[in-house]
Short mmCIF file of C-alpha atoms and ligand atoms in Angstrom, two decimals:
data_model
loop_
_atom_site.label_atom_id
_atom_site.label_comp_id
_atom_site.label_asym_id
_atom_site.label_seq_id
_atom_site.Cartn_x
_atom_site.Cartn_y
_atom_site.Cartn_z
CA MET A 18 -0.11 0.33 -0.38
CA THR A 19 1.25 3.13 -0.99
CA MET A 20 1.10 6.35 1.19
CA ALA A 21 -0.85 8.21 -1.02
CA GLU A 22 -3.50 5.73 -1.66
CA TRP A 23 -6.65 8.44 -0.47
CA ILE A 24 -6.96 10.65 -3.20
CA ASP A 25 -9.82 12.68 -3.92
CA GLY A 26 -11.49 13.12 -7.77
CA GLN A 27 -10.06 16.86 -7.54
CA GLY A 28 -6.55 15.35 -6.82
CA ARG A 29 -6.27 16.49 -3.01
CA ARG A 30 -4.30 13.90 -0.79
CA ILE A 31 -6.81 13.09 2.35
CA ASP A 32 -4.34 13.36 5.33
CA TYR A 33 -6.93 14.06 7.92
CA LEU A 34 -10.03 12.37 9.23
CA ARG A 35 -12.23 13.46 12.17
CA LEU A 36 -13.99 11.03 14.25
CA SER A 37 -17.20 12.20 15.75
CA LEU A 38 -17.37 8.71 18.79
CA THR A 39 -20.58 10.51 19.98
CA ASP A 40 -23.33 12.15 19.15
CA ARG A 41 -24.22 12.62 23.49
CA CYS A 42 -23.17 15.65 25.13
CA ASP A 43 -23.11 16.97 28.78
CA PHE A 44 -23.89 21.11 27.20
CA ARG A 45 -26.14 21.77 24.97
CA CYS A 46 -24.62 25.00 23.21
CA VAL A 47 -27.44 26.89 21.47
CA TYR A 48 -25.29 26.67 18.22
CA CYS A 49 -25.20 23.29 18.24
CA MET A 50 -28.27 21.59 19.42
CA ALA A 51 -31.61 22.21 20.12
CA GLU A 52 -32.31 21.79 24.32
CA ASP A 53 -34.62 19.01 23.75
CA VAL A 54 -32.49 17.38 21.79
CA ARG A 55 -32.77 13.32 20.96
CA PHE A 56 -29.76 11.34 21.13
CA LEU A 57 -29.50 8.37 18.60
CA PRO A 58 -30.62 4.65 20.10
CA ARG A 59 -26.70 3.19 20.76
CA GLN A 60 -26.78 0.30 18.21
CA GLN A 61 -26.75 2.97 15.75
CA VAL A 62 -23.70 4.22 17.17
CA LEU A 63 -20.15 2.52 16.30
CA THR A 64 -18.70 0.77 18.90
CA LEU A 65 -15.27 1.36 19.73
CA GLU A 66 -14.05 -1.55 18.07
CA GLU A 67 -15.40 -0.39 14.54
CA ILE A 68 -14.02 3.39 15.37
CA GLU A 69 -10.49 1.93 15.67
CA ARG A 70 -11.14 -0.87 12.70
CA VAL A 71 -11.67 2.52 10.92
CA ALA A 72 -9.14 4.91 11.78
CA ARG A 73 -7.16 1.81 11.28
CA LEU A 74 -8.06 1.64 7.40
CA PHE A 75 -7.65 5.31 7.26
CA VAL A 76 -3.57 5.27 8.42
CA GLU A 77 -2.69 2.15 6.53
CA GLY A 78 -3.88 4.48 3.75
CA GLY A 79 -1.88 7.83 4.55
CA VAL A 80 -4.08 9.54 7.32
CA ARG A 81 -1.65 11.09 9.31
CA LYS A 82 -3.66 13.02 11.69
CA LEU A 83 -6.76 12.38 13.45
CA ARG A 84 -9.13 14.36 15.63
CA LEU A 85 -11.47 12.82 18.33
CA THR A 86 -14.94 14.78 18.64
CA GLY A 87 -18.58 14.40 18.76
CA GLY A 88 -20.53 15.21 20.80
CA GLU A 89 -18.42 15.62 23.13
CA PRO A 90 -15.55 12.65 23.41
CA LEU A 91 -15.04 12.58 27.09
CA VAL A 92 -18.86 11.35 27.31
CA ARG A 93 -17.87 8.15 25.54
CA PRO A 94 -17.16 5.48 27.76
CA GLY A 95 -13.55 3.97 27.11
CA ILE A 96 -12.47 6.70 26.00
CA VAL A 97 -8.47 6.51 27.28
CA GLY A 98 -8.23 3.17 26.02
CA LEU A 99 -9.38 4.03 22.83
CA CYS A 100 -6.42 6.82 22.91
CA GLU A 101 -3.97 4.59 24.03
CA ARG A 102 -4.84 2.24 20.73
CA LEU A 103 -5.00 4.74 18.33
CA ALA A 104 -2.38 6.53 19.26
CA ALA A 105 -0.05 3.49 18.51
CA LEU A 106 -1.07 2.82 15.21
CA PRO A 107 1.64 2.98 12.91
CA GLY A 108 2.28 5.88 10.86
CA LEU A 109 0.08 7.91 12.62
CA ARG A 110 1.86 11.38 13.29
CA GLU A 111 -1.16 13.00 16.04
CA LEU A 112 -3.72 12.04 17.52
CA CYS A 113 -6.01 14.97 18.54
CA MET A 114 -9.42 15.53 20.33
CA THR A 115 -11.81 18.86 20.31
CA SER A 116 -13.38 18.99 24.30
CA ASN A 117 -15.62 20.96 25.87
CA GLY A 118 -13.02 20.74 28.57
CA SER A 119 -15.74 20.09 31.55
CA GLN A 120 -14.49 16.44 32.26
CA LEU A 121 -10.73 17.68 31.24
CA ALA A 122 -9.82 17.90 35.36
CA ARG A 123 -10.44 14.03 35.52
CA TYR A 124 -9.15 13.12 32.32
CA ALA A 125 -6.24 15.10 31.23
CA ARG A 126 -3.36 13.40 33.24
CA ASP A 127 -4.92 9.98 31.74
CA LEU A 128 -5.15 10.88 28.41
CA HIS A 129 -1.74 12.47 27.63
CA ALA A 130 -0.40 9.13 29.64
CA ALA A 131 -2.78 7.37 26.47
CA GLY A 132 -0.91 9.30 24.08
CA LEU A 133 -3.03 11.95 22.69
CA SER A 134 -0.67 14.51 21.19
CA ARG A 135 -3.20 17.93 20.61
CA LEU A 136 -6.09 19.53 22.99
CA ASN A 137 -8.56 21.89 21.02
CA ILE A 138 -11.00 23.63 23.61
CA SER A 139 -13.94 25.84 23.36
CA LEU A 140 -14.28 28.77 25.32
CA ASP A 141 -16.81 31.51 24.24
CA THR A 142 -17.22 33.34 27.10
CA LEU A 143 -15.18 33.92 30.42
CA ASP A 144 -18.47 35.42 32.13
CA PRO A 145 -19.58 32.55 34.67
CA LYS A 146 -23.29 33.80 33.44
CA ARG A 147 -22.93 34.39 29.56
CA PHE A 148 -21.18 30.51 29.88
CA GLN A 149 -24.13 29.01 31.00
CA ALA A 150 -26.99 30.70 28.69
CA ILE A 151 -24.54 29.54 25.93
CA THR A 152 -24.04 26.05 26.96
CA ARG A 153 -27.06 25.97 28.89
CA THR A 154 -26.08 23.62 30.76
CA GLY A 155 -21.93 23.88 31.42
CA ARG A 156 -20.05 25.93 34.51
CA LEU A 157 -17.22 27.96 33.33
CA GLU A 158 -15.16 27.04 36.51
CA GLN A 159 -15.46 23.51 35.58
CA VAL A 160 -13.86 24.44 32.59
CA LEU A 161 -11.62 26.45 33.61
CA ALA A 162 -10.03 23.97 35.44
CA GLY A 163 -9.88 21.54 32.79
CA ILE A 164 -8.21 23.86 30.89
CA ALA A 165 -5.50 24.14 34.05
CA ALA A 166 -5.60 20.29 34.13
CA ALA A 167 -4.49 20.14 30.76
CA GLN A 168 -1.59 21.73 30.99
CA ALA A 169 -0.28 20.71 34.24
CA ALA A 170 -1.01 16.83 32.47
CA GLY A 171 1.75 18.60 29.65
CA PHE A 172 -0.93 18.91 26.67
CA GLU A 173 1.55 22.10 24.69
CA ARG A 174 0.44 24.66 22.50
CA ILE A 175 -3.29 23.94 23.88
CA LYS A 176 -6.16 25.44 21.36
CA LEU A 177 -9.16 27.43 22.58
CA ASN A 178 -12.06 27.40 19.78
CA CYS A 179 -14.39 30.32 20.00
CA VAL A 180 -17.60 30.77 18.11
CA VAL A 181 -18.33 34.41 17.69
CA MET A 182 -21.72 35.86 17.57
CA LYS A 183 -23.04 39.25 17.72
CA GLY A 184 -25.04 40.18 20.93
CA ARG A 185 -23.83 37.42 22.72
CA ASN A 186 -19.84 37.44 23.05
CA THR A 187 -18.61 39.61 20.30
CA ASP A 188 -17.65 42.34 23.36
CA GLU A 189 -15.25 39.56 24.29
CA VAL A 190 -13.04 38.85 21.52
CA GLN A 191 -10.46 41.29 23.62
CA GLY A 192 -10.69 39.95 26.70
CA LEU A 193 -10.24 36.27 25.72
CA VAL A 194 -7.00 37.40 23.32
CA ASP A 195 -6.10 38.63 26.54
CA PHE A 196 -6.34 35.06 28.97
CA ALA A 197 -5.13 33.39 25.71
CA ILE A 198 -1.92 35.53 25.96
CA ALA A 199 -1.90 34.88 29.77
CA ASN A 200 -1.89 31.60 29.80
CA ALA A 201 0.20 31.08 26.47
CA LEU A 202 -2.52 29.17 24.53
CA ASP A 203 -3.68 29.14 21.06
CA ILE A 204 -7.07 30.73 20.44
CA SER A 205 -9.09 30.04 17.06
CA PHE A 206 -12.41 32.78 16.39
CA ILE A 207 -15.42 30.50 14.42
CA GLU A 208 -17.54 31.87 12.45
CA GLU A 209 -21.19 30.48 13.12
CA MET A 210 -22.41 27.82 10.48
CA PRO A 211 -25.44 27.15 9.56
CA LEU A 212 -25.51 23.86 10.53
CA GLY A 213 -28.84 21.80 11.95
CA VAL A 214 -32.45 23.70 12.97
CA VAL A 215 -31.49 25.18 16.41
CA GLY A 216 -33.42 28.17 16.87
CA GLY A 217 -32.74 32.29 17.20
CA GLU A 218 -31.69 34.36 14.15
CA ARG A 219 -28.05 33.46 12.81
CA ARG A 220 -27.65 36.02 10.00
CA GLU A 221 -28.53 38.62 12.92
CA ARG A 222 -25.53 37.07 15.39
CA PHE A 223 -23.27 36.29 12.64
CA CYS A 224 -19.61 37.86 12.91
CA SER A 225 -17.58 37.92 10.40
CA SER A 226 -13.71 36.82 11.10
CA ASP A 227 -12.80 40.52 9.38
CA GLU A 228 -14.78 41.98 12.01
CA VAL A 229 -13.21 39.87 14.60
CA ARG A 230 -9.97 40.79 12.79
CA ALA A 231 -10.29 44.36 13.24
CA LEU A 232 -11.18 44.10 17.19
CA ILE A 233 -7.91 42.89 17.82
CA ALA A 234 -6.33 44.95 15.68
CA GLU A 235 -7.74 47.93 18.08
CA ARG A 236 -5.38 46.64 21.00
CA HIS A 237 -2.48 44.51 18.89
CA GLU A 238 -0.33 44.61 15.80
CA LEU A 239 -1.09 41.86 14.18
CA LEU A 240 1.79 39.72 12.10
CA ASP A 241 0.01 37.82 8.92
CA SER A 242 1.65 34.02 9.10
CA ALA A 243 1.71 31.12 6.69
CA GLU A 244 1.53 28.76 9.26
CA HIS A 245 -1.68 26.53 9.39
CA SER A 246 -2.04 22.91 11.65
CA GLY A 247 -3.48 21.43 8.71
CA GLY A 248 -6.94 22.04 8.72
CA PRO A 249 -8.67 24.61 7.77
CA ALA A 250 -7.84 28.12 9.84
CA ARG A 251 -5.38 31.18 8.76
CA TYR A 252 -3.26 32.16 11.44
CA VAL A 253 -1.48 35.45 12.81
CA ARG A 254 0.54 36.36 15.31
CA LEU A 255 0.38 39.19 17.71
CA ALA A 256 4.07 41.47 17.99
CA GLY A 257 5.33 41.04 21.25
CA HIS A 258 3.27 38.18 22.67
CA PRO A 259 5.24 35.24 20.40
CA ALA A 260 3.64 32.43 22.47
CA THR A 261 0.30 32.80 21.02
CA ARG A 262 -1.51 32.08 17.68
CA ILE A 263 -4.76 33.83 16.53
CA GLY A 264 -6.52 31.78 13.78
CA PHE A 265 -9.25 32.18 12.34
CA ILE A 266 -11.63 29.86 10.96
CA SER A 267 -14.01 31.65 8.13
CA PRO A 268 -16.10 29.18 5.99
CA HIS A 269 -18.58 31.89 4.89
CA SER A 270 -16.18 34.58 4.32
CA HIS A 271 -12.68 32.82 2.82
CA ASN A 272 -13.75 29.49 1.55
CA PHE A 273 -11.18 26.75 2.10
CA CYS A 274 -12.23 24.01 0.22
CA ALA A 275 -9.67 24.05 -2.12
CA THR A 276 -7.04 23.00 0.26
CA CYS A 277 -9.77 20.48 1.67
CA ASN A 278 -7.55 17.47 3.37
CA ARG A 279 -9.94 16.13 4.88
CA LEU A 280 -13.10 13.09 5.99
CA ARG A 281 -15.30 13.47 8.63
CA LEU A 282 -16.67 10.05 10.25
CA THR A 283 -20.00 10.94 11.80
CA ALA A 284 -21.04 8.96 15.29
CA GLU A 285 -23.54 6.60 13.54
CA GLY A 286 -20.53 5.32 10.92
CA ARG A 287 -21.59 7.70 7.75
CA LEU A 288 -18.19 8.80 6.03
CA LEU A 289 -18.90 12.30 5.43
CA LEU A 290 -17.08 14.17 2.13
CA CYS A 291 -17.99 17.15 3.08
CA LEU A 292 -18.98 19.31 6.20
CA GLY A 293 -21.38 21.50 4.02
CA GLN A 294 -22.64 18.73 2.10
CA GLU A 295 -25.04 15.93 2.04
CA HIS A 296 -22.80 13.57 0.04
CA SER A 297 -21.77 10.02 2.66
CA LEU A 298 -21.09 6.49 2.62
CA ASP A 299 -22.48 4.11 4.79
CA LEU A 300 -19.35 2.81 6.57
CA ARG A 301 -21.64 1.05 9.35
CA GLY A 302 -23.45 -1.18 6.71
CA LEU A 303 -20.24 -2.40 5.24
CA LEU A 304 -18.09 -2.95 8.51
CA ARG A 305 -21.15 -4.98 9.88
CA ARG A 306 -21.54 -6.55 6.41
CA HIS A 307 -17.78 -7.71 6.29
CA PRO A 308 -16.60 -8.24 10.04
CA LEU A 309 -13.16 -9.55 8.71
CA HIS A 310 -12.09 -8.24 5.58
CA ASP A 311 -11.19 -4.57 5.23
CA GLU A 312 -11.11 -5.03 1.14
CA PRO A 313 -14.70 -4.10 0.61
CA LEU A 314 -14.43 -0.79 2.58
CA ARG A 315 -11.57 0.18 1.23
CA ALA A 316 -12.94 -0.38 -2.49
CA ALA A 317 -15.97 1.70 -0.98
CA VAL A 318 -14.02 4.78 0.31
CA LEU A 319 -11.94 4.62 -2.94
CA GLY A 320 -14.97 4.95 -4.92
CA ALA A 321 -16.37 8.09 -2.61
CA LEU A 322 -13.68 9.79 -2.79
CA GLN A 323 -13.95 10.51 -6.37
CA ARG A 324 -17.27 11.82 -5.55
CA LYS A 325 -15.86 14.40 -2.55
CA PRO A 326 -17.17 17.57 -4.13
CA ALA A 327 -15.07 20.49 -4.80
CA GLY A 328 -16.51 22.77 -2.02
CA HIS A 329 -19.50 23.89 -0.10
CA GLU A 330 -22.01 26.19 -0.55
CA PHE A 331 -22.74 28.20 2.89
CA GLY A 332 -24.03 31.72 2.48
CA VAL A 333 -24.64 33.96 5.20
CA ASP A 334 -28.63 34.53 3.64
CA ASP A 335 -28.55 30.83 3.14
CA GLY A 336 -31.80 29.26 5.56
CA VAL A 337 -30.92 25.70 6.81
CA GLN A 338 -29.38 23.95 4.36
CA VAL A 339 -27.81 20.85 5.86
CA LEU A 340 -30.55 19.08 8.09
CA ARG A 341 -27.41 17.76 10.01
CA PHE A 342 -26.38 19.19 13.93
CA MET A 343 -22.86 19.87 14.41
CA ASN A 344 -22.55 17.02 17.17
CA LEU A 345 -23.30 14.45 14.75
CA SER A 346 -20.91 15.40 12.22
CA GLY A 347 -18.06 16.87 14.65
CA GLY A 348 -17.31 20.61 14.26
N1 SAM B 2 -17.97 18.97 22.22
C1 SAM B 2 -16.92 19.81 21.92
C2 SAM B 2 -16.47 20.49 21.89
O1 SAM B 2 -17.81 21.71 21.88
O2 SAM B 2 -15.19 21.24 21.75
C3 SAM B 2 -16.36 19.00 20.51
C4 SAM B 2 -17.29 19.18 19.13
S1 SAM B 2 -17.99 20.42 18.77
C5 SAM B 2 -19.39 19.84 17.84
C6 SAM B 2 -16.78 21.12 18.01
C7 SAM B 2 -16.68 22.32 17.49
O3 SAM B 2 -17.71 22.95 17.00
C8 SAM B 2 -16.51 23.46 19.10
O4 SAM B 2 -15.60 24.26 18.70
C9 SAM B 2 -17.77 24.24 18.66
O5 SAM B 2 -18.08 25.93 18.87
C10 SAM B 2 -18.07 24.46 17.19
N2 SAM B 2 -19.44 23.99 16.57
C11 SAM B 2 -20.74 23.70 17.10
N3 SAM B 2 -21.76 24.51 16.38
C12 SAM B 2 -21.33 24.88 15.55
C13 SAM B 2 -21.61 25.63 14.40
N4 SAM B 2 -22.88 26.10 13.98
N5 SAM B 2 -20.82 27.10 13.74
C14 SAM B 2 -19.84 26.69 13.86
N6 SAM B 2 -18.87 26.21 14.96
C15 SAM B 2 -19.36 25.05 15.40
FE1 SF4 B 3 -21.73 19.69 22.68
FE2 SF4 B 3 -19.06 20.66 21.49
FE3 SF4 B 3 -21.93 21.23 20.48
FE4 SF4 B 3 -21.56 22.53 23.20
S1 SF4 B 3 -20.50 22.29 20.89
S2 SF4 B 3 -23.28 21.06 23.02
S3 SF4 B 3 -20.36 21.06 23.59
S4 SF4 B 3 -21.09 18.98 21.17
#
């Protein structure tokens, strides 16, 4: 098998796979889930063994980076053992996780020992009341303790993820940057994406990355940077603060499809070819029909890759185009 097995129909090499371990979560963030969300029945969710099998198949074909996400990956029982087994896959360079941080005080040390290499932690506000309003069920102090625990456990280059929403947290952009600088963290600001029906007026609260950048530029000299982390973020550095990178993830205003190198696996085992479109492959069916042989799975993935779209079609004025919630697909 060659390193370059996973090449899509546009000639893009796929070396990054995001795995949604569960659709469940202990938070109900306003941009991600409805308050009365119904979770998938357990038999529809991939088992840990199935997730591991898919990961191995992709790493054998050239994937070098895995990101565990969800839902909240840390609510999945057996998460530490899974990390240990995935981190040991020959050829894998980075095993990353995106977490809401609520359980990190408990898990950070074990995750680090298991071989998890990078952590992204979501944080939209530093105000406890707002935090509760945005997450509906979360407590800020829990997440701050989680961040501290992750640093104490030895995780380096931890990145905060912040979804910016007008009327909710635009006035905190500078405070969040200060927090990142004070704690030697990276931080990415994310434009809200129109996934699923979650109520509220997304168009009114939409805040572009250019607006966020302008807010930061009021206080700091921004130095453009060609760095990237294998994901869709564009980065800047701040003059005088070398330990902090600022990222912008801008699906609306700066389409990043041309360099898309990644696929996503949903909690129920659908391989998504593009976050913004419905094309997918039912890997769960294949996994269960072919418990012993990987060849049918490999052939189906190769076929699906030829159909990976050239780009997504989000627009700020659009209504809901993709009736899939973020917790299913993994942000
Ligand atoms: N529960 C984990 C967390 O919150 O970090 C991992 C899953 S969450 C779906 C992954 C990321 O997607 C989070 O940073 C979250 O803020 C972001 N996200 C969720 N819904 C979004 C939306 N509609 N638009 C943009 N980002 C979104
Ligand atoms: Fe849960 Fe993450 Fe979605 Fe918030 S963004 S509800 S923490 S999955």
